[in-house]
XYZ file of C-alpha atoms in Angstrom:
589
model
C -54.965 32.621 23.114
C -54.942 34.358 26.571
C -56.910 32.145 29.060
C -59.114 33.593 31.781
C -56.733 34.465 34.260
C -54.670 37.423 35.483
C -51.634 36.435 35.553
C -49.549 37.236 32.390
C -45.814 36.073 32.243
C -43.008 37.388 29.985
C -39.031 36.217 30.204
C -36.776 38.298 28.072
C -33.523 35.426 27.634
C -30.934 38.356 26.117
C -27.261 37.937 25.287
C -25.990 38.839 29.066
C -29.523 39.201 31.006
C -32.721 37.662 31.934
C -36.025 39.905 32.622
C -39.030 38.314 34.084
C -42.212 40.031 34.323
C -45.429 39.508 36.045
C -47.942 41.806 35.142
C -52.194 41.724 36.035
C -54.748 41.991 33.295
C -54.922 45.783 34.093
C -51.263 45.519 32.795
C -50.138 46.410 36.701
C -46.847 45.043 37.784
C -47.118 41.662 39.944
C -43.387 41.381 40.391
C -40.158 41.978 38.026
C -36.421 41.172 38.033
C -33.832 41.858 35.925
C -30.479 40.184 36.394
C -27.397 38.843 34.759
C -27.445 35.190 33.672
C -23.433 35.013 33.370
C -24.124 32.574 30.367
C -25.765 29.794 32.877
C -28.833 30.589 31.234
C -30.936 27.459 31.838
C -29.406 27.764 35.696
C -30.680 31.111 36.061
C -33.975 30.437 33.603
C -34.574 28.035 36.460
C -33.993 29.933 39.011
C -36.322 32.723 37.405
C -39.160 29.762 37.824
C -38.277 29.499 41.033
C -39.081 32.987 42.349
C -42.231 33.002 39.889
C -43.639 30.079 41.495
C -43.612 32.229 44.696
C -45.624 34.729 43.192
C -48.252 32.645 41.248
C -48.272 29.727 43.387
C -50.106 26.613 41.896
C -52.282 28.767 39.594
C -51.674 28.711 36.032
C -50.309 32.014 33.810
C -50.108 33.209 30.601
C -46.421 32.979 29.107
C -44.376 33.713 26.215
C -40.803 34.107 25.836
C -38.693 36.278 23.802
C -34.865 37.564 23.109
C -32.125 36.928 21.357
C -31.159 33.305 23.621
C -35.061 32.612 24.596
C -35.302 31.687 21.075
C -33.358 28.367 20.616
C -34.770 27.561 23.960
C -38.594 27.772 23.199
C -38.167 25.903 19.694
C -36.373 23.240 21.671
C -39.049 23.076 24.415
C -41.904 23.776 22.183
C -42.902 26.773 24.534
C -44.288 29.641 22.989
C -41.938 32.536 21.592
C -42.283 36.027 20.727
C -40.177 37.849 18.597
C -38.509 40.427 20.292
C -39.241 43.212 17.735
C -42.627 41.944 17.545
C -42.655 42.202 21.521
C -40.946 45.554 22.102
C -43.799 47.149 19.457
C -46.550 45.612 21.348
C -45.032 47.400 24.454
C -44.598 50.685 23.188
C -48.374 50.197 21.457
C -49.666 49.654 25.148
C -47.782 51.487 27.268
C -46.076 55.024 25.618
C -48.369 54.995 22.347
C -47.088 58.679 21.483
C -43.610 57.552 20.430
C -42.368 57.893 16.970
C -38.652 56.664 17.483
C -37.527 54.073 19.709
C -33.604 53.521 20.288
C -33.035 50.333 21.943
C -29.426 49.073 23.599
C -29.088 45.248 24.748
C -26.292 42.967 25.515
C -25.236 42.375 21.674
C -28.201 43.955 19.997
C -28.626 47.552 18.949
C -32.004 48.662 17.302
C -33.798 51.754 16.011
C -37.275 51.373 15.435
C -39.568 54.071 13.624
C -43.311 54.347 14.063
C -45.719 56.306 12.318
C -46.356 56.855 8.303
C -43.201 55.135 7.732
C -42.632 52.522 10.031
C -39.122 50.951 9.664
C -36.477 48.687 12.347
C -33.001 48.975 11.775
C -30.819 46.637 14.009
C -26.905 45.371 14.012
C -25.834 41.984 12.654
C -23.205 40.123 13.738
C -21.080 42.787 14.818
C -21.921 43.547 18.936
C -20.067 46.738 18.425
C -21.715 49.934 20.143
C -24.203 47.310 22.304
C -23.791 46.305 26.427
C -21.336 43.861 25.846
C -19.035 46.638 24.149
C -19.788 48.791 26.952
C -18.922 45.952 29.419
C -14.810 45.384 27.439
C -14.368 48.946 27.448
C -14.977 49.193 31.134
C -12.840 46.563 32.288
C -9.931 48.250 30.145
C -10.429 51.204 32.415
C -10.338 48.231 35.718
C -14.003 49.029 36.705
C -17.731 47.981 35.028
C -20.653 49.527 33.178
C -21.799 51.335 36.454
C -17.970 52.946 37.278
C -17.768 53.812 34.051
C -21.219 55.760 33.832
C -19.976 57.380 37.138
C -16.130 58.430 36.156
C -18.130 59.769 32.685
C -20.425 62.037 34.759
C -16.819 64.122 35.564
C -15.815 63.900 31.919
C -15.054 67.121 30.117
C -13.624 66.366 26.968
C -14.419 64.026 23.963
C -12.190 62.198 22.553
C -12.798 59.944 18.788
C -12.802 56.868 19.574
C -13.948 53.912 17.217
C -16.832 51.491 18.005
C -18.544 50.055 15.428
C -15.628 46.881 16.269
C -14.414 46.706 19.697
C -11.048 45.348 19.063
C -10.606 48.551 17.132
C -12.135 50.537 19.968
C -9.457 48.814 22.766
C -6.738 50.260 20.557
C -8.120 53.596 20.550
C -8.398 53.291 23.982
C -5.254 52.413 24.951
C -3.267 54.787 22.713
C -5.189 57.297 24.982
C -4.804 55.904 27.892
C -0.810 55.840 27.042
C -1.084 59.364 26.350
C -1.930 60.306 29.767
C -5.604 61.178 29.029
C -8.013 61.474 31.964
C -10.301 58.288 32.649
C -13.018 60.364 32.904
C -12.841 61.676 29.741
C -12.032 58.104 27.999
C -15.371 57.305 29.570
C -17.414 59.815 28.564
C -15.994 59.684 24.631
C -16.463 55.683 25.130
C -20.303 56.783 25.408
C -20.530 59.488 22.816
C -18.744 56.587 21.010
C -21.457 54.553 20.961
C -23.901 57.188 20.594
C -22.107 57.238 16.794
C -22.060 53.764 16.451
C -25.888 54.028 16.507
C -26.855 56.624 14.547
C -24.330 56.425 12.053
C -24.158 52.766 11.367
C -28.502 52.068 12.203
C -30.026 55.844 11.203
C -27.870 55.886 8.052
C -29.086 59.326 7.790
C -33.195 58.798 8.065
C -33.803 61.725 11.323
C -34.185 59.808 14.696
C -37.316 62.631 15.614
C -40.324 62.819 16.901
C -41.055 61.936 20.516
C -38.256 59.770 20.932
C -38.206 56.756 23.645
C -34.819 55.062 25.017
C -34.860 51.160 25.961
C -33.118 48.429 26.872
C -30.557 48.106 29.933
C -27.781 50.302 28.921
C -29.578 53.000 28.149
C -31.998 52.525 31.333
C -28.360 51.919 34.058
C -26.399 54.032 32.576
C -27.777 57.657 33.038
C -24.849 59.670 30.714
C -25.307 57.427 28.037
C -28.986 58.817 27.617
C -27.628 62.121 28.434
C -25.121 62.033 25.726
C -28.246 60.390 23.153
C -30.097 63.275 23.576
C -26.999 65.949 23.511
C -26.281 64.614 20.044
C -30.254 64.403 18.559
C -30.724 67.807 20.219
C -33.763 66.657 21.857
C -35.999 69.045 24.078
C -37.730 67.758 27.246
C -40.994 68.222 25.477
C -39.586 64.811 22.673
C -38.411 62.552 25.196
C -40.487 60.228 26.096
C -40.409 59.120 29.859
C -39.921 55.411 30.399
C -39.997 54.324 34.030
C -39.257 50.182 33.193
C -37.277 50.416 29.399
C -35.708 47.460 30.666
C -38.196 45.604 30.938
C -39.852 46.318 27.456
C -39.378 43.088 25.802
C -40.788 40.957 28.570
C -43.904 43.063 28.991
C -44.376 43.160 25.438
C -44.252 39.505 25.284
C -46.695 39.054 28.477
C -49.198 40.877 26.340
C -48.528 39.080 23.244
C -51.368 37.102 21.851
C -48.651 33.830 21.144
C -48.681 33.390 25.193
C -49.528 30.025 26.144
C -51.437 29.106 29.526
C -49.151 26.652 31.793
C -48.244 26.089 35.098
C -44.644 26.753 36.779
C -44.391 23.028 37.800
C -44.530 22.188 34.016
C -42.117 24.771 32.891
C -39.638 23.816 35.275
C -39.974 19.672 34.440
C -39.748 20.749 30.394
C -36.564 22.853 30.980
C -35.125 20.264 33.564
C -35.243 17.403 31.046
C -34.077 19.439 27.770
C -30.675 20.865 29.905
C -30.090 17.302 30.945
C -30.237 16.412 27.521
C -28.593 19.006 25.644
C -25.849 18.468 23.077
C -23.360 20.243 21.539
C -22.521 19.152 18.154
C -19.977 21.505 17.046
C -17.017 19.994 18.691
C -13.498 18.781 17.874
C -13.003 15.367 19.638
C -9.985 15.220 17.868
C -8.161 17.939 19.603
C -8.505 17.343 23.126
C -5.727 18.883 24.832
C -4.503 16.445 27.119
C -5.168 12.398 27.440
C -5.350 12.585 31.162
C -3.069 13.861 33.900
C -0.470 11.827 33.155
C -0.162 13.857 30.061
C -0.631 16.929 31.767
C 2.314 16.114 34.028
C 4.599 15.084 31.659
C 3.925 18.143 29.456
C 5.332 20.579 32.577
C 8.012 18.846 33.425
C 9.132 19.092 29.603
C 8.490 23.391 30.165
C 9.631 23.478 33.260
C 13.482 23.301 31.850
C 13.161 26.427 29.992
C 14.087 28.543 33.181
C 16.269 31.592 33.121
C 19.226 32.213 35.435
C 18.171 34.028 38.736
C 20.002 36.145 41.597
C 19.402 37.744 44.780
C 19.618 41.185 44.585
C 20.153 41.560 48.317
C 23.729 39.929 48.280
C 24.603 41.537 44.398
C 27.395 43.461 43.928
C 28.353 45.660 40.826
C 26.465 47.369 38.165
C 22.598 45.992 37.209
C 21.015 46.592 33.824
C 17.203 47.484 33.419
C 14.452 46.845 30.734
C 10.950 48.023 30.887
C 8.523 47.157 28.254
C 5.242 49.148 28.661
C 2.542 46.883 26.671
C -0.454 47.331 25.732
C -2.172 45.967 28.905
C 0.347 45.440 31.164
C 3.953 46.717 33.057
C 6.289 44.365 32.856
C 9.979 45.585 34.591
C 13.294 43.026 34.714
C 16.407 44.163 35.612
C 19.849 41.550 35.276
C 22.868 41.403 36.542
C 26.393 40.692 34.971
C 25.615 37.114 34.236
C 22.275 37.877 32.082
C 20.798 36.233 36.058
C 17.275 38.058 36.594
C 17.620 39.786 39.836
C 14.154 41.929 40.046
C 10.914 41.611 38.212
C 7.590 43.293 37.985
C 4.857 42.012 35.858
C 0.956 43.505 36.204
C -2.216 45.568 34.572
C -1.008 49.226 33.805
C -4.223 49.975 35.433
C -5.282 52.602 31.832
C -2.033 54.373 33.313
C 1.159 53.080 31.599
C 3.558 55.896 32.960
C 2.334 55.588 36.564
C 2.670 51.918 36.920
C 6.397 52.026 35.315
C 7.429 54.944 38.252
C 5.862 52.954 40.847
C 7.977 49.961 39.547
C 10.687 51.881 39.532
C 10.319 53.241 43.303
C 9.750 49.530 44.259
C 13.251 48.647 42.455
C 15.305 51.817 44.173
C 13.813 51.151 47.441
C 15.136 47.162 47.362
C 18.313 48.232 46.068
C 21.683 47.292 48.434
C 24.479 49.891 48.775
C 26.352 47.788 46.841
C 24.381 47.433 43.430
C 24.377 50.531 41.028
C 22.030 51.072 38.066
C 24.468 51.013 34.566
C 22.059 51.973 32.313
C 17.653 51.549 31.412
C 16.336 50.327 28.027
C 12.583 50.688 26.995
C 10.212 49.181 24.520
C 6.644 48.818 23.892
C 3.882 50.595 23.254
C 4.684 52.830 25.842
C 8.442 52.635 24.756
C 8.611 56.499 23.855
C 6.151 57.694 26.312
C 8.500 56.119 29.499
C 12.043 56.841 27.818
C 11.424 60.395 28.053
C 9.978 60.572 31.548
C 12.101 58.406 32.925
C 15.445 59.819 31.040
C 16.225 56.347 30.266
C 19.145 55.752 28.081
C 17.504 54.329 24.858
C 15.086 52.045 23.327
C 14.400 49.295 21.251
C 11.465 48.466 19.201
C 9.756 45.227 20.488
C 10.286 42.715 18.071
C 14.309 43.018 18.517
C 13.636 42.954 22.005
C 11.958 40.042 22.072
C 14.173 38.328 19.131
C 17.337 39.241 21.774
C 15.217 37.480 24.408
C 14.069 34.357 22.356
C 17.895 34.153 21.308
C 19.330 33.701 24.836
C 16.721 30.362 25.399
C 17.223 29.101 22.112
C 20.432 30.690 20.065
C 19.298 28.667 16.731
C 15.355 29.729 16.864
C 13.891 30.039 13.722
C 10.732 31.245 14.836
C 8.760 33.301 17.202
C 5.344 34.070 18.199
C 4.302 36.404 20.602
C 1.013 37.059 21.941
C 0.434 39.640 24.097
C -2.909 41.182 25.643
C -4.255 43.187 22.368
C -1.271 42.342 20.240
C 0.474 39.143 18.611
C 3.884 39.604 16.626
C 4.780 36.615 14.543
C 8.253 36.371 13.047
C 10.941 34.380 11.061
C 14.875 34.488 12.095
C 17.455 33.844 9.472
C 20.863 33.709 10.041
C 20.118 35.224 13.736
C 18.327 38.397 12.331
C 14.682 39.049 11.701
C 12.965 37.979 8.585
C 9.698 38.491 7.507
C 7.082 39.904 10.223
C 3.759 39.729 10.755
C 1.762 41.853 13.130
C -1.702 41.768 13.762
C -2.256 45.536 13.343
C -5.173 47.351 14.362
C -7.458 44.419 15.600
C -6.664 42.205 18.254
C -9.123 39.219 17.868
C -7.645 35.998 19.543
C -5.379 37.790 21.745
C -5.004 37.619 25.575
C -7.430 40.182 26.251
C -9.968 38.359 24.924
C -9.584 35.521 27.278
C -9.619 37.374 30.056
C -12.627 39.621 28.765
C -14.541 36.439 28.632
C -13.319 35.277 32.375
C -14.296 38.391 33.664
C -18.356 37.651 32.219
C -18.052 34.726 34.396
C -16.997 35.949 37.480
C -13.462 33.890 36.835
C -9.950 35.379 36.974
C -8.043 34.511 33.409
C -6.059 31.690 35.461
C -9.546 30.189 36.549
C -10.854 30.100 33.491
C -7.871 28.600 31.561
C -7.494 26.077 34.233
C -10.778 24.505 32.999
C -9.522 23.704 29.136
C -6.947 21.297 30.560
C -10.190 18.750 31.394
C -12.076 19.264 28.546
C -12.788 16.145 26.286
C -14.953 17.928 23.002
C -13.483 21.765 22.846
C -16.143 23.790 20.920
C -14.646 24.842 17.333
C -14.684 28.490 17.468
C -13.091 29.039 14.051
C -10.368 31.781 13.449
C -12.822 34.876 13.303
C -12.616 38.004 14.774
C -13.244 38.343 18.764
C -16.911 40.166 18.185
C -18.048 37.092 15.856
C -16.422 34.496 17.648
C -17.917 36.128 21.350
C -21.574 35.308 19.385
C -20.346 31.648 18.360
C -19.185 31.494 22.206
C -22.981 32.436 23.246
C -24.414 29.789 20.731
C -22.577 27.125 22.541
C -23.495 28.259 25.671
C -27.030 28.085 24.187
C -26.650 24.747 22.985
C -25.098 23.400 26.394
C -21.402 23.153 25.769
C -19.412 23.619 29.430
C -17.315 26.309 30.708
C -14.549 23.974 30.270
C -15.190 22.378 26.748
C -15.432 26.921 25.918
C -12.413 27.871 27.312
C -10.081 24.907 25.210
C -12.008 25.872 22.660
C -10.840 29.422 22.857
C -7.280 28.754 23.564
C -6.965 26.566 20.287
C -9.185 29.173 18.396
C -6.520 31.730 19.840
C -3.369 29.693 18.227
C -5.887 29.232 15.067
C -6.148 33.013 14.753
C -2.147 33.510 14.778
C -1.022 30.778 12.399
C -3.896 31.329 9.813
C -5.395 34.365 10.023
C -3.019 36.354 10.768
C -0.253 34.900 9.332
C -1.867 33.297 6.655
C 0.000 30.032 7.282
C -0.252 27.259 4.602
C 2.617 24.922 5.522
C 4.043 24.516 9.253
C 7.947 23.294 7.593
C 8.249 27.130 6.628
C 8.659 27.534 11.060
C 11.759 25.672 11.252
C 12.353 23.337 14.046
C 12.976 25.866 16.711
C 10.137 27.984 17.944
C 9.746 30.207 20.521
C 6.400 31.696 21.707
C 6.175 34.028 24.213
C 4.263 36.724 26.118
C 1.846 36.525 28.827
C -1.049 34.618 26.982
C 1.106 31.726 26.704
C 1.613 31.593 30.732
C -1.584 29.881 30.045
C -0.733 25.871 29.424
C -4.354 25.537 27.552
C -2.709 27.900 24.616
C 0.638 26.622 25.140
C -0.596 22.725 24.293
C -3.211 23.794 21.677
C -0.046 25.308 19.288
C 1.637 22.136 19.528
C -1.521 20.068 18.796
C -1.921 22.102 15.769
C 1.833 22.415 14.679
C 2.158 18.482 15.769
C 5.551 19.625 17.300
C 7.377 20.675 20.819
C 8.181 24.534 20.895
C 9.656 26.210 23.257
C 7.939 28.429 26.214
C 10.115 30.211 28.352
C 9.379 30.468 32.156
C 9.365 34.762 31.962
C 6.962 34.355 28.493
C 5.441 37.663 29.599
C 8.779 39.556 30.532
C 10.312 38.613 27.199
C 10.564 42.191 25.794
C 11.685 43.363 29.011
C 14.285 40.927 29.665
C 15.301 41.755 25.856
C 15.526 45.212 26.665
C 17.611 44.664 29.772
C 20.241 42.489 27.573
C 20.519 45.268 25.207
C 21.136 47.732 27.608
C 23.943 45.348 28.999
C 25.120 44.618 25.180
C 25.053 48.513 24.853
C 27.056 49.349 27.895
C 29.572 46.720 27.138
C 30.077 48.198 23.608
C 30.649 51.925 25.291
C 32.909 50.523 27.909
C 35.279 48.842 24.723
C 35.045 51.944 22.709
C 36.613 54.281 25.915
């Protein structure tokens, strides 16, 4: 029960954010913050103590915690815990008391919760799709965050269908429109009404979100056009929305004024928490697939890579006629062009920036203007996603559909491969070669869990580049089994972890072997590893990281073979089908 003094205490511990509250027995605010915990939760739980010991001084408080993460904590440290639901109800009792609908946005949590004769919640379950952390992947496919992406929406003009209720499926969506030349603007503003239909259709399931309706939780309390576009759809009138100065802060308050708070003093808190993240343990590892022994290992393991190098030339002293291949992916430009020998004279890999077509011209203008006098272009080949898009802005003189770009690519490092896996940022192509043609093929269609762009998705949470992060799996000695699920589940087995103390490190291996999981049996449904052959190649830019690289020969228990342009394989195969082309035409005349 509440003790005697003033001081009530709240901490909201969500998916992505902390929220402490202070608030006075006339249920005043003392002090509140609201910030990002980056998945250093007890870190930033601590540091939370430390600014509340500021306010509150040696005095003791009332406390409770509450969210989605402050749960595992308090049963752990035996501190007192509010439900969330329980603690967002208690806030809208006490402080808007005329609502009859609440709609409520978090990190990974979506929830509609009706009041009145019929009082019902409705809230997502596993799936995060149409929550912040859906909001947050969209924006970085558009290169800014949640904020840029409210602002570029407020110019939006047109809406667009885009999917959300999985946000692999939404990416794709995305991307098709992005490759389509669509304004960003308008992607953002459709990414919002997207989610707007995530809600309602997938939580209202047709019961009327009426009444005086009140909007909570971060996203919807940042991000102003999401609200707008809320109320556009439910057809609200000023006179049913209710006005909610702190929805952020809900939760917390509502726990603060829970009757489960428990008086204690900061110096306690802090010495519980201290001793428990000192202490905590991750039992869901796999011991038995660390990825290297030491760096010994590590060493030995690139100097065995390091061989697979392609021929290169300086296109400053060429001579003759050069031969160009541009594959336009799905999240990146990549641009090669060769010279007589099949020697790589010019290359341009990076992000398409949500503008395929613009980054392939500017690639372009940065190959003409490092041309010599002496070096003529004989003919351009594309493939991709992009592939028809770019061949008819660019004129260019044919394409090729990936996988026989890449298969002409894989050939020229390994003339007997039998198979090849490619893994690109939102796609993965597995396939079998017999007899030096393409077998059976496996794509991973419209969702692209374990693919590159959910490594660097995840990075990007932490404030690391993709590099960064994958650096760390080469030192972890317990990588966290992830399992083979799709990126939405396997992002909440990711924040369990975290919740359970694993390191950034011991998550990232964990990942990159959960990635190679994904391909060989989820997607390709693999039951026995003979089927590959001997000679494998994998290829494109996920495999640039060495973390995935070793993790497919742990599983496979064999050496494959990574070329040094992994992520300018389709180009590269495009370029040597241009060449093959022109050589064909020059026989026939």
């Amino acid at each position: 029960m509440k003790g005697d003094l003033f001081m009530n205490v709240g901490i909201d511990i969500g998916s992505t954010t902390i929220k402490l509250v202070v608030l006075d027995d006339n249920k005043k605010f003392v002090f509140k913050n609201y910030s990002r915990h980056f998945s250093e939760i007890g870190l930033s739980l601590l540091n939370e103590l430390s600014t509340l010991k500021k306010i509150v001084g040696e005095k003791n408080f009332n406390f409770a915690l509450t969210g989605s993460a402050g749960m595992g904590i308090a049963k752990k440290l035996a501190l007192p815990f509010v439900q969330e639901v329980i603690a967002c109800r208690e806030a809208v009792k006490s402080f808007i008391p005329n609502t009859d609908t609440v709609v409520e946005l978090g990190g990974e949590d979506a929830k509609i919760t009706y009041f009145g004769k019929a009082p019902e919640q409705r809230m997502n379950g596993v799936c995060a799709g149409g929550t912040g952390s859906f909001i947050d992947h969209m924006a970085s496919l558009l290169s800014t965050d949640a904020a840029g992406l409210n602002a570029l929406a407020e110019k939006g003009r047109q809406i667009y269908t885009i999917a959300s209720r999985c946000g692999v499926f939404a990416k794709t969506d995305i991307q098709a429109l992005m490759n389509d030349g669509v304004k960003k603007a308008d992607i953002a503003l459709s990414i919002f009404q997207a989610v707007v239909n995530q809600t309602i259709g997938n939580l209202a399931q047709g019961r009327p979100i009426s009444g005086n309706v009140a909007f909570l939780g971060g996203p919807l309390h940042f991000l102003s056009e999401l609200k707008k576009r809320f109320i556009e759809t439910l057809k609200l009138d000023d006179d049913h929305i209710v006005n909610v100065e702190d929805g952020n802060y809900f939760v917390a308050m509502g726990a603060a004024l829970s009757n489960e708070t428990k008086n204690i003093s900061v110096e306690t808190l802090e010495t519980t928490i201290s001793k428990a993240s000192q202490a905590a343990t991750v039992e869901t590892r796999q011991a038995d697939f660390v990825l290297f022994d030491d760096e010994v290992d590590y060493q030995n393991f690139k100097k065995r890579h390091d061989q697979h190098k392609v021929k290169r030339g300086d296109l400053k002293t060429y001579s003759g006629k050069i031969f160009v291949g541009i594959d336009a992916g799905s999240t990146t430009t990549k641009l090669v062009a060769i010279g007589k020998d099949k020697e790589i004279l010019y290359t341009s890999y990076g992000s398409n920036q949500g503008s395929p077509l613009k980054t392939v011209v500017n690639a372009m203008r940065d190959l003409y203007d490092k041309l010599p006098s002496t070096v003529e272009i004989g003919g351009v080949f594309t493939t991709g996603y992009g592939e028809s898009i770019v061949k008819a802005a660019l004129h260019a003189d044919g394409s090729e559909v990936e996988t026989f770009a890449h298969l002409r690519a894989a050939q020229e490092f390994c003339p007997e491969v039998s198979f090849v896996l490619d893994i690109g940022g939102q796609d993965m192509k597995c396939f079998f070669v017999e007899n030096g043609t393409i077998g059976n093929i496996t794509l991973n269609e419209a969702c692209s869990a374990g693919c590159g762009s959910f490594i660097e998705n995840f990075a990007q949470g932490l404030h690391m580049t993709a590099a960064e992060f994958s650096k760390k799996a080469l030192t972890s000695k317990a990588p966290v089994d992830l399992g083979t699920r799709c990126t939405v589940f396997m992002n909440s087995k990711v924040k369990q972890a975290q919740k359970d103390g694993a390191e950034v490190s011991d998550i990232s291996a964990g990942i990159s072997l959960s990635v190679i999981k994904n391909a060989l049996f989820k997607v390709m449904q693999l039951k026995d590893v003979e089927t590959l052959g001997k000679n494998i190649v994998v290829q494109g830019g996920t495999f640039y990281n060495d973390a995935v690289l070793r993790s497919i020969e742990k599983l496979l228990n064999r050496e494959v073979i990574r070329p040094d342009i992994a992520g300018l394989m389709g180009a590269y195969g495009a370029a040597l089908l241009m060449q093959n082309a022109e050589c064909i035409m020059q026989n026939y005349k």
